[in-house]
Amino acid sequence: MNKKFWIPWFFLIFPLVTMAQGQEQEKKPLIVVEAIGKVTLKPDIAYVNVGVTREAVEASVAYKEANEIMNRVRSSLLKMGIEKRDIRTVKFSLSPKYEYRSGKQIQVGYIMGHTYRVKVRNIGKVGEVLDAAQKAGATELGQVVFSVDDPTQYQREARTIAMKRAIEKAKTLADAAGISLGPVWRIEEVSYPYPVRPLAGEVRYAKAEVQPPVEAGEMEVSVRVRAEFEIGPAQ
């Protein structure tokens, strides 16, 4: 028996209407601009990596030596006012060590690595933190990164500046073309504004009587926006 199927006419027409509307929106005359908003600020926090690497024939020995040193480092940091919540383990690894002898790879021991990431809320104490960690036995003082604890306010300011500049740019283009600027059609933020300012390089263990100055300097929060404006009637 032959069966006939029918589809309501509005289900066939609806996709055509949707496609037509989409094409109409794509062909809509627009002025498209991009603009950047920047805010200069001073960092108020720093992140410092401090750690140690120990090698030994026995895994238990390398593990014990590294942990003893890092426990001393942690105690030193706590004594100088660093809070427990601001000391976080970012590396804890134990791996075999190999050497090539007579053309063969031979395991000769173990390597233990242990690293803390320390959040320094008083950036004036970055040098003291590095010095305390070194004196406690840390042999790896990693990259220092400056930032702000709460960048929300600066991000908001940068977005406002970026949008104002986008409007100014669009108005300039509209005036030059002899047309009026219509309402905003679409706004996109095309970059994420998070301020980070790392110090170049990495600090390695070195005996020194005087702490080197660690300057935070200034940093920027930068936001880029893309704005599309409708074109109004000719002037």
PDB file of C-alpha atoms in Angstrom:
ATOM      1  CA  MET A   1       0.000   0.000   0.000  1.00  0.00           C
ATOM      2  CA  ASN A   2       1.358   3.396  -0.969  1.00  0.00           C
ATOM      3  CA  LYS A   3       1.358   5.906   1.851  1.00  0.00           C
ATOM      4  CA  LYS A   4       1.391   9.643   1.331  1.00  0.00           C
ATOM      5  CA  PHE A   5       3.094  12.000   3.744  1.00  0.00           C
ATOM      6  CA  TRP A   6       2.301  15.662   3.982  1.00  0.00           C
ATOM      7  CA  ILE A   7       4.244  18.473   5.610  1.00  0.00           C
ATOM      8  CA  PRO A   8       2.514  21.660   6.721  1.00  0.00           C
ATOM      9  CA  TRP A   9       3.297  24.523   4.339  1.00  0.00           C
ATOM     10  CA  PHE A  10       4.502  26.795   7.122  1.00  0.00           C
ATOM     11  CA  PHE A  11       7.359  24.406   7.994  1.00  0.00           C
ATOM     12  CA  LEU A  12       8.614  24.771   4.426  1.00  0.00           C
ATOM     13  CA  ILE A  13       8.308  28.540   4.310  1.00  0.00           C
ATOM     14  CA  PHE A  14       9.790  29.265   7.756  1.00  0.00           C
ATOM     15  CA  PRO A  15      13.398  28.249   6.861  1.00  0.00           C
ATOM     16  CA  LEU A  16      13.193  30.380   3.711  1.00  0.00           C
ATOM     17  CA  VAL A  17      12.069  33.396   5.721  1.00  0.00           C
ATOM     18  CA  THR A  18      14.860  32.847   8.268  1.00  0.00           C
ATOM     19  CA  MET A  19      17.487  32.571   5.532  1.00  0.00           C
ATOM     20  CA  ALA A  20      16.179  35.702   3.851  1.00  0.00           C
ATOM     21  CA  GLN A  21      16.351  37.617   7.125  1.00  0.00           C
ATOM     22  CA  GLY A  22      19.902  36.407   7.725  1.00  0.00           C
ATOM     23  CA  GLN A  23      20.982  37.492   4.246  1.00  0.00           C
ATOM     24  CA  GLU A  24      19.320  40.854   4.758  1.00  0.00           C
ATOM     25  CA  GLN A  25      21.253  41.342   8.006  1.00  0.00           C
ATOM     26  CA  GLU A  26      24.527  40.384   6.349  1.00  0.00           C
ATOM     27  CA  LYS A  27      23.950  42.905   3.541  1.00  0.00           C
ATOM     28  CA  LYS A  28      23.011  45.670   5.973  1.00  0.00           C
ATOM     29  CA  PRO A  29      25.332  48.656   5.380  1.00  0.00           C
ATOM     30  CA  LEU A  30      27.529  49.112   8.426  1.00  0.00           C
ATOM     31  CA  ILE A  31      30.505  51.110   9.619  1.00  0.00           C
ATOM     32  CA  VAL A  32      32.921  48.712  11.339  1.00  0.00           C
ATOM     33  CA  VAL A  33      35.710  50.001  13.578  1.00  0.00           C
ATOM     34  CA  GLU A  34      38.133  48.711  16.198  1.00  0.00           C
ATOM     35  CA  ALA A  35      39.569  50.709  19.075  1.00  0.00           C
ATOM     36  CA  ILE A  36      41.840  50.147  22.048  1.00  0.00           C
ATOM     37  CA  GLY A  37      41.432  51.456  25.561  1.00  0.00           C
ATOM     38  CA  LYS A  38      44.416  51.514  27.915  1.00  0.00           C
ATOM     39  CA  VAL A  39      44.738  52.243  31.606  1.00  0.00           C
ATOM     40  CA  THR A  40      48.109  52.595  33.322  1.00  0.00           C
ATOM     41  CA  LEU A  41      48.372  51.349  36.886  1.00  0.00           C
ATOM     42  CA  LYS A  42      50.818  50.242  39.514  1.00  0.00           C
ATOM     43  CA  PRO A  43      50.866  46.554  40.487  1.00  0.00           C
ATOM     44  CA  ASP A  44      49.959  45.697  44.054  1.00  0.00           C
ATOM     45  CA  ILE A  45      50.882  41.987  44.204  1.00  0.00           C
ATOM     46  CA  ALA A  46      53.666  39.739  42.967  1.00  0.00           C
ATOM     47  CA  TYR A  47      54.035  36.012  42.365  1.00  0.00           C
ATOM     48  CA  VAL A  48      57.386  34.385  43.088  1.00  0.00           C
ATOM     49  CA  ASN A  49      58.425  30.784  42.438  1.00  0.00           C
ATOM     50  CA  VAL A  50      60.887  29.299  44.916  1.00  0.00           C
ATOM     51  CA  GLY A  51      62.043  25.715  44.815  1.00  0.00           C
ATOM     52  CA  VAL A  52      64.752  23.122  45.063  1.00  0.00           C
ATOM     53  CA  THR A  53      66.050  20.172  43.068  1.00  0.00           C
ATOM     54  CA  ARG A  54      67.894  17.326  44.762  1.00  0.00           C
ATOM     55  CA  GLU A  55      69.649  14.337  43.251  1.00  0.00           C
ATOM     56  CA  ALA A  56      70.479  11.084  45.010  1.00  0.00           C
ATOM     57  CA  VAL A  57      71.085   7.436  44.249  1.00  0.00           C
ATOM     58  CA  GLU A  58      68.051   6.428  46.299  1.00  0.00           C
ATOM     59  CA  ALA A  59      64.632   7.938  45.632  1.00  0.00           C
ATOM     60  CA  SER A  60      63.869   8.153  49.347  1.00  0.00           C
ATOM     61  CA  VAL A  61      67.009  10.212  49.970  1.00  0.00           C
ATOM     62  CA  ALA A  62      66.248  12.734  47.199  1.00  0.00           C
ATOM     63  CA  TYR A  63      62.658  12.976  48.418  1.00  0.00           C
ATOM     64  CA  LYS A  64      63.665  13.516  52.042  1.00  0.00           C
ATOM     65  CA  GLU A  65      66.329  16.139  51.309  1.00  0.00           C
ATOM     66  CA  ALA A  66      64.056  18.188  49.038  1.00  0.00           C
ATOM     67  CA  ASN A  67      61.148  18.109  51.470  1.00  0.00           C
ATOM     68  CA  GLU A  68      63.329  19.096  54.418  1.00  0.00           C
ATOM     69  CA  ILE A  69      64.574  22.137  52.532  1.00  0.00           C
ATOM     70  CA  MET A  70      61.102  23.180  51.376  1.00  0.00           C
ATOM     71  CA  ASN A  71      59.718  22.797  54.896  1.00  0.00           C
ATOM     72  CA  ARG A  72      62.397  25.237  56.062  1.00  0.00           C
ATOM     73  CA  VAL A  73      61.514  27.580  53.209  1.00  0.00           C
ATOM     74  CA  ARG A  74      57.839  27.449  54.139  1.00  0.00           C
ATOM     75  CA  SER A  75      58.583  28.133  57.814  1.00  0.00           C
ATOM     76  CA  SER A  76      60.762  31.113  56.888  1.00  0.00           C
ATOM     77  CA  LEU A  77      58.041  32.582  54.684  1.00  0.00           C
ATOM     78  CA  LEU A  78      55.396  32.152  57.376  1.00  0.00           C
ATOM     79  CA  LYS A  79      57.643  33.850  59.942  1.00  0.00           C
ATOM     80  CA  MET A  80      58.021  36.905  57.732  1.00  0.00           C
ATOM     81  CA  GLY A  81      54.245  37.308  57.409  1.00  0.00           C
ATOM     82  CA  ILE A  82      53.332  35.356  54.282  1.00  0.00           C
ATOM     83  CA  GLU A  83      49.941  33.695  54.820  1.00  0.00           C
ATOM     84  CA  LYS A  84      49.441  29.938  54.454  1.00  0.00           C
ATOM     85  CA  ARG A  85      46.867  30.452  51.695  1.00  0.00           C
ATOM     86  CA  ASP A  86      49.467  32.354  49.663  1.00  0.00           C
ATOM     87  CA  ILE A  87      51.937  29.440  49.506  1.00  0.00           C
ATOM     88  CA  ARG A  88      50.957  26.880  46.883  1.00  0.00           C
ATOM     89  CA  THR A  89      52.811  23.855  45.537  1.00  0.00           C
ATOM     90  CA  VAL A  90      53.132  24.100  41.739  1.00  0.00           C
ATOM     91  CA  LYS A  91      55.715  21.369  41.208  1.00  0.00           C
ATOM     92  CA  PHE A  92      56.293  18.097  43.029  1.00  0.00           C
ATOM     93  CA  SER A  93      58.064  15.521  40.912  1.00  0.00           C
ATOM     94  CA  LEU A  94      60.324  12.523  41.362  1.00  0.00           C
ATOM     95  CA  SER A  95      61.930  11.091  38.244  1.00  0.00           C
ATOM     96  CA  PRO A  96      64.788   8.715  37.449  1.00  0.00           C
ATOM     97  CA  LYS A  97      68.143  10.087  36.341  1.00  0.00           C
ATOM     98  CA  TYR A  98      69.946   8.428  33.443  1.00  0.00           C
ATOM     99  CA  GLU A  99      73.444   8.630  32.034  1.00  0.00           C
ATOM    100  CA  TYR A 100      74.987   7.155  28.912  1.00  0.00           C
ATOM    101  CA  ARG A 101      77.903   4.875  29.633  1.00  0.00           C
ATOM    102  CA  SER A 102      79.613   2.797  26.976  1.00  0.00           C
ATOM    103  CA  GLY A 103      76.766   3.578  24.604  1.00  0.00           C
ATOM    104  CA  LYS A 104      74.099   2.393  27.007  1.00  0.00           C
ATOM    105  CA  GLN A 105      71.521   4.317  28.995  1.00  0.00           C
ATOM    106  CA  ILE A 106      71.895   3.488  32.669  1.00  0.00           C
ATOM    107  CA  GLN A 107      69.853   4.721  35.594  1.00  0.00           C
ATOM    108  CA  VAL A 108      72.183   6.299  38.144  1.00  0.00           C
ATOM    109  CA  GLY A 109      69.746   7.823  40.595  1.00  0.00           C
ATOM    110  CA  TYR A 110      66.689  10.012  41.089  1.00  0.00           C
ATOM    111  CA  ILE A 111      65.843  13.707  40.754  1.00  0.00           C
ATOM    112  CA  MET A 112      63.355  15.303  43.132  1.00  0.00           C
ATOM    113  CA  GLY A 113      61.867  18.709  42.341  1.00  0.00           C
ATOM    114  CA  HIS A 114      59.669  20.750  44.665  1.00  0.00           C
ATOM    115  CA  THR A 115      58.475  24.308  43.974  1.00  0.00           C
ATOM    116  CA  TYR A 116      56.179  26.776  45.741  1.00  0.00           C
ATOM    117  CA  ARG A 117      54.407  29.689  44.115  1.00  0.00           C
ATOM    118  CA  VAL A 118      54.251  32.487  46.655  1.00  0.00           C
ATOM    119  CA  LYS A 119      51.783  35.339  46.436  1.00  0.00           C
ATOM    120  CA  VAL A 120      53.391  38.460  47.883  1.00  0.00           C
ATOM    121  CA  ARG A 121      50.724  40.991  48.838  1.00  0.00           C
ATOM    122  CA  ASN A 122      53.270  43.636  49.801  1.00  0.00           C
ATOM    123  CA  ILE A 123      55.427  44.000  46.688  1.00  0.00           C
ATOM    124  CA  GLY A 124      57.989  45.902  48.703  1.00  0.00           C
ATOM    125  CA  LYS A 125      58.902  42.561  50.296  1.00  0.00           C
ATOM    126  CA  VAL A 126      59.678  40.658  47.090  1.00  0.00           C
ATOM    127  CA  GLY A 127      63.406  40.982  47.701  1.00  0.00           C
ATOM    128  CA  GLU A 128      62.997  39.805  51.292  1.00  0.00           C
ATOM    129  CA  VAL A 129      61.006  36.768  50.151  1.00  0.00           C
ATOM    130  CA  LEU A 130      63.718  35.770  47.688  1.00  0.00           C
ATOM    131  CA  ASP A 131      66.406  36.295  50.310  1.00  0.00           C
ATOM    132  CA  ALA A 132      64.535  34.291  52.972  1.00  0.00           C
ATOM    133  CA  ALA A 133      63.926  31.403  50.574  1.00  0.00           C
ATOM    134  CA  GLN A 134      67.563  31.339  49.509  1.00  0.00           C
ATOM    135  CA  LYS A 135      68.839  31.352  53.077  1.00  0.00           C
ATOM    136  CA  ALA A 136      66.471  28.494  53.925  1.00  0.00           C
ATOM    137  CA  GLY A 137      68.021  26.386  51.184  1.00  0.00           C
ATOM    138  CA  ALA A 138      66.050  27.132  47.996  1.00  0.00           C
ATOM    139  CA  THR A 139      68.290  26.789  44.952  1.00  0.00           C
ATOM    140  CA  GLU A 140      65.791  27.882  42.302  1.00  0.00           C
ATOM    141  CA  LEU A 141      64.221  31.309  42.507  1.00  0.00           C
ATOM    142  CA  GLY A 142      61.863  31.541  39.559  1.00  0.00           C
ATOM    143  CA  GLN A 143      60.446  34.360  37.498  1.00  0.00           C
ATOM    144  CA  VAL A 144      58.821  37.217  39.410  1.00  0.00           C
ATOM    145  CA  VAL A 145      55.445  38.264  37.988  1.00  0.00           C
ATOM    146  CA  PHE A 146      53.746  41.509  39.012  1.00  0.00           C
ATOM    147  CA  SER A 147      49.987  41.942  38.757  1.00  0.00           C
ATOM    148  CA  VAL A 148      46.972  43.483  40.475  1.00  0.00           C
ATOM    149  CA  ASP A 149      44.857  41.602  42.968  1.00  0.00           C
ATOM    150  CA  ASP A 150      41.542  42.919  41.623  1.00  0.00           C
ATOM    151  CA  PRO A 151      41.740  44.274  38.054  1.00  0.00           C
ATOM    152  CA  THR A 152      37.952  44.717  37.704  1.00  0.00           C
ATOM    153  CA  GLN A 153      37.956  48.501  38.120  1.00  0.00           C
ATOM    154  CA  TYR A 154      40.785  49.002  35.623  1.00  0.00           C
ATOM    155  CA  GLN A 155      39.172  46.659  33.098  1.00  0.00           C
ATOM    156  CA  ARG A 156      35.954  48.656  33.331  1.00  0.00           C
ATOM    157  CA  GLU A 157      37.811  51.923  32.732  1.00  0.00           C
ATOM    158  CA  ALA A 158      39.688  50.461  29.764  1.00  0.00           C
ATOM    159  CA  ARG A 159      36.443  49.199  28.200  1.00  0.00           C
ATOM    160  CA  THR A 160      34.844  52.631  28.575  1.00  0.00           C
ATOM    161  CA  ILE A 161      37.815  54.326  26.922  1.00  0.00           C
ATOM    162  CA  ALA A 162      37.872  51.783  24.091  1.00  0.00           C
ATOM    163  CA  MET A 163      34.166  52.237  23.357  1.00  0.00           C
ATOM    164  CA  LYS A 164      34.400  56.040  23.401  1.00  0.00           C
ATOM    165  CA  ARG A 165      37.254  55.867  20.916  1.00  0.00           C
ATOM    166  CA  ALA A 166      35.290  53.472  18.725  1.00  0.00           C
ATOM    167  CA  ILE A 167      32.353  55.898  18.613  1.00  0.00           C
ATOM    168  CA  GLU A 168      34.676  58.821  17.813  1.00  0.00           C
ATOM    169  CA  LYS A 169      36.333  56.839  15.028  1.00  0.00           C
ATOM    170  CA  ALA A 170      32.977  55.806  13.558  1.00  0.00           C
ATOM    171  CA  LYS A 171      31.717  59.412  13.653  1.00  0.00           C
ATOM    172  CA  THR A 172      34.846  60.607  11.861  1.00  0.00           C
ATOM    173  CA  LEU A 173      34.348  58.041   9.104  1.00  0.00           C
ATOM    174  CA  ALA A 174      30.656  58.897   8.772  1.00  0.00           C
ATOM    175  CA  ASP A 175      31.363  62.635   8.536  1.00  0.00           C
ATOM    176  CA  ALA A 176      34.063  62.064   5.925  1.00  0.00           C
ATOM    177  CA  ALA A 177      31.628  59.991   3.865  1.00  0.00           C
ATOM    178  CA  GLY A 178      28.852  62.572   4.168  1.00  0.00           C
ATOM    179  CA  ILE A 179      26.491  60.269   6.018  1.00  0.00           C
ATOM    180  CA  SER A 180      25.084  60.145   9.517  1.00  0.00           C
ATOM    181  CA  LEU A 181      25.997  57.561  12.109  1.00  0.00           C
ATOM    182  CA  GLY A 182      23.215  55.227  13.145  1.00  0.00           C
ATOM    183  CA  PRO A 183      22.865  53.155  16.327  1.00  0.00           C
ATOM    184  CA  VAL A 184      25.289  50.452  17.371  1.00  0.00           C
ATOM    185  CA  TRP A 185      24.540  47.158  15.637  1.00  0.00           C
ATOM    186  CA  ARG A 186      27.045  44.903  17.402  1.00  0.00           C
ATOM    187  CA  ILE A 187      29.883  45.178  19.947  1.00  0.00           C
ATOM    188  CA  GLU A 188      32.593  42.586  20.536  1.00  0.00           C
ATOM    189  CA  GLU A 189      35.500  42.547  22.949  1.00  0.00           C
ATOM    190  CA  VAL A 190      38.322  40.960  20.996  1.00  0.00           C
ATOM    191  CA  SER A 191      40.991  40.842  23.696  1.00  0.00           C
ATOM    192  CA  TYR A 192      40.937  39.805  27.328  1.00  0.00           C
ATOM    193  CA  PRO A 193      42.236  42.522  29.660  1.00  0.00           C
ATOM    194  CA  TYR A 194      44.369  40.949  32.353  1.00  0.00           C
ATOM    195  CA  PRO A 195      47.437  42.847  33.519  1.00  0.00           C
ATOM    196  CA  VAL A 196      50.622  40.853  34.010  1.00  0.00           C
ATOM    197  CA  ARG A 197      54.145  42.166  34.046  1.00  0.00           C
ATOM    198  CA  PRO A 198      56.865  39.499  34.373  1.00  0.00           C
ATOM    199  CA  LEU A 199      60.496  40.247  35.060  1.00  0.00           C
ATOM    200  CA  ALA A 200      62.726  38.911  32.326  1.00  0.00           C
ATOM    201  CA  GLY A 201      64.846  35.858  32.987  1.00  0.00           C
ATOM    202  CA  GLU A 202      65.114  33.647  36.003  1.00  0.00           C
ATOM    203  CA  VAL A 203      66.970  34.205  39.249  1.00  0.00           C
ATOM    204  CA  ARG A 204      69.336  31.402  40.186  1.00  0.00           C
ATOM    205  CA  TYR A 205      71.049  30.726  43.465  1.00  0.00           C
ATOM    206  CA  ALA A 206      73.934  33.057  44.207  1.00  0.00           C
ATOM    207  CA  LYS A 207      75.477  34.139  47.493  1.00  0.00           C
ATOM    208  CA  ALA A 208      75.083  37.857  48.047  1.00  0.00           C
ATOM    209  CA  GLU A 209      75.244  40.110  51.071  1.00  0.00           C
ATOM    210  CA  VAL A 210      73.042  42.809  49.520  1.00  0.00           C
ATOM    211  CA  GLN A 211      69.578  42.168  48.114  1.00  0.00           C
ATOM    212  CA  PRO A 212      69.187  43.423  44.536  1.00  0.00           C
ATOM    213  CA  PRO A 213      66.369  45.978  44.106  1.00  0.00           C
ATOM    214  CA  VAL A 214      63.224  44.525  42.545  1.00  0.00           C
ATOM    215  CA  GLU A 215      61.196  47.297  40.913  1.00  0.00           C
ATOM    216  CA  ALA A 216      57.558  46.736  39.970  1.00  0.00           C
ATOM    217  CA  GLY A 217      57.281  49.795  37.722  1.00  0.00           C
ATOM    218  CA  GLU A 218      53.992  50.379  35.893  1.00  0.00           C
ATOM    219  CA  MET A 219      51.757  48.145  33.828  1.00  0.00           C
ATOM    220  CA  GLU A 220      48.811  48.459  31.484  1.00  0.00           C
ATOM    221  CA  VAL A 221      45.338  47.036  31.191  1.00  0.00           C
ATOM    222  CA  SER A 222      44.466  47.033  27.499  1.00  0.00           C
ATOM    223  CA  VAL A 223      41.068  46.281  25.947  1.00  0.00           C
ATOM    224  CA  ARG A 224      40.311  46.083  22.229  1.00  0.00           C
ATOM    225  CA  VAL A 225      36.711  46.341  21.035  1.00  0.00           C
ATOM    226  CA  ARG A 226      35.119  45.869  17.638  1.00  0.00           C
ATOM    227  CA  ALA A 227      31.969  47.893  17.044  1.00  0.00           C
ATOM    228  CA  GLU A 228      29.549  47.869  14.122  1.00  0.00           C
ATOM    229  CA  PHE A 229      27.268  50.858  13.536  1.00  0.00           C
ATOM    230  CA  GLU A 230      24.302  51.222  11.246  1.00  0.00           C
ATOM    231  CA  ILE A 231      24.591  53.866   8.547  1.00  0.00           C
ATOM    232  CA  GLY A 232      22.056  56.660   8.795  1.00  0.00           C
ATOM    233  CA  PRO A 233      20.685  58.831   5.987  1.00  0.00           C
ATOM    234  CA  ALA A 234      22.990  61.086   3.973  1.00  0.00           C
ATOM    235  CA  GLN A 235      23.657  64.492   5.493  1.00  0.00           C
TER     236      GLN A 235
END
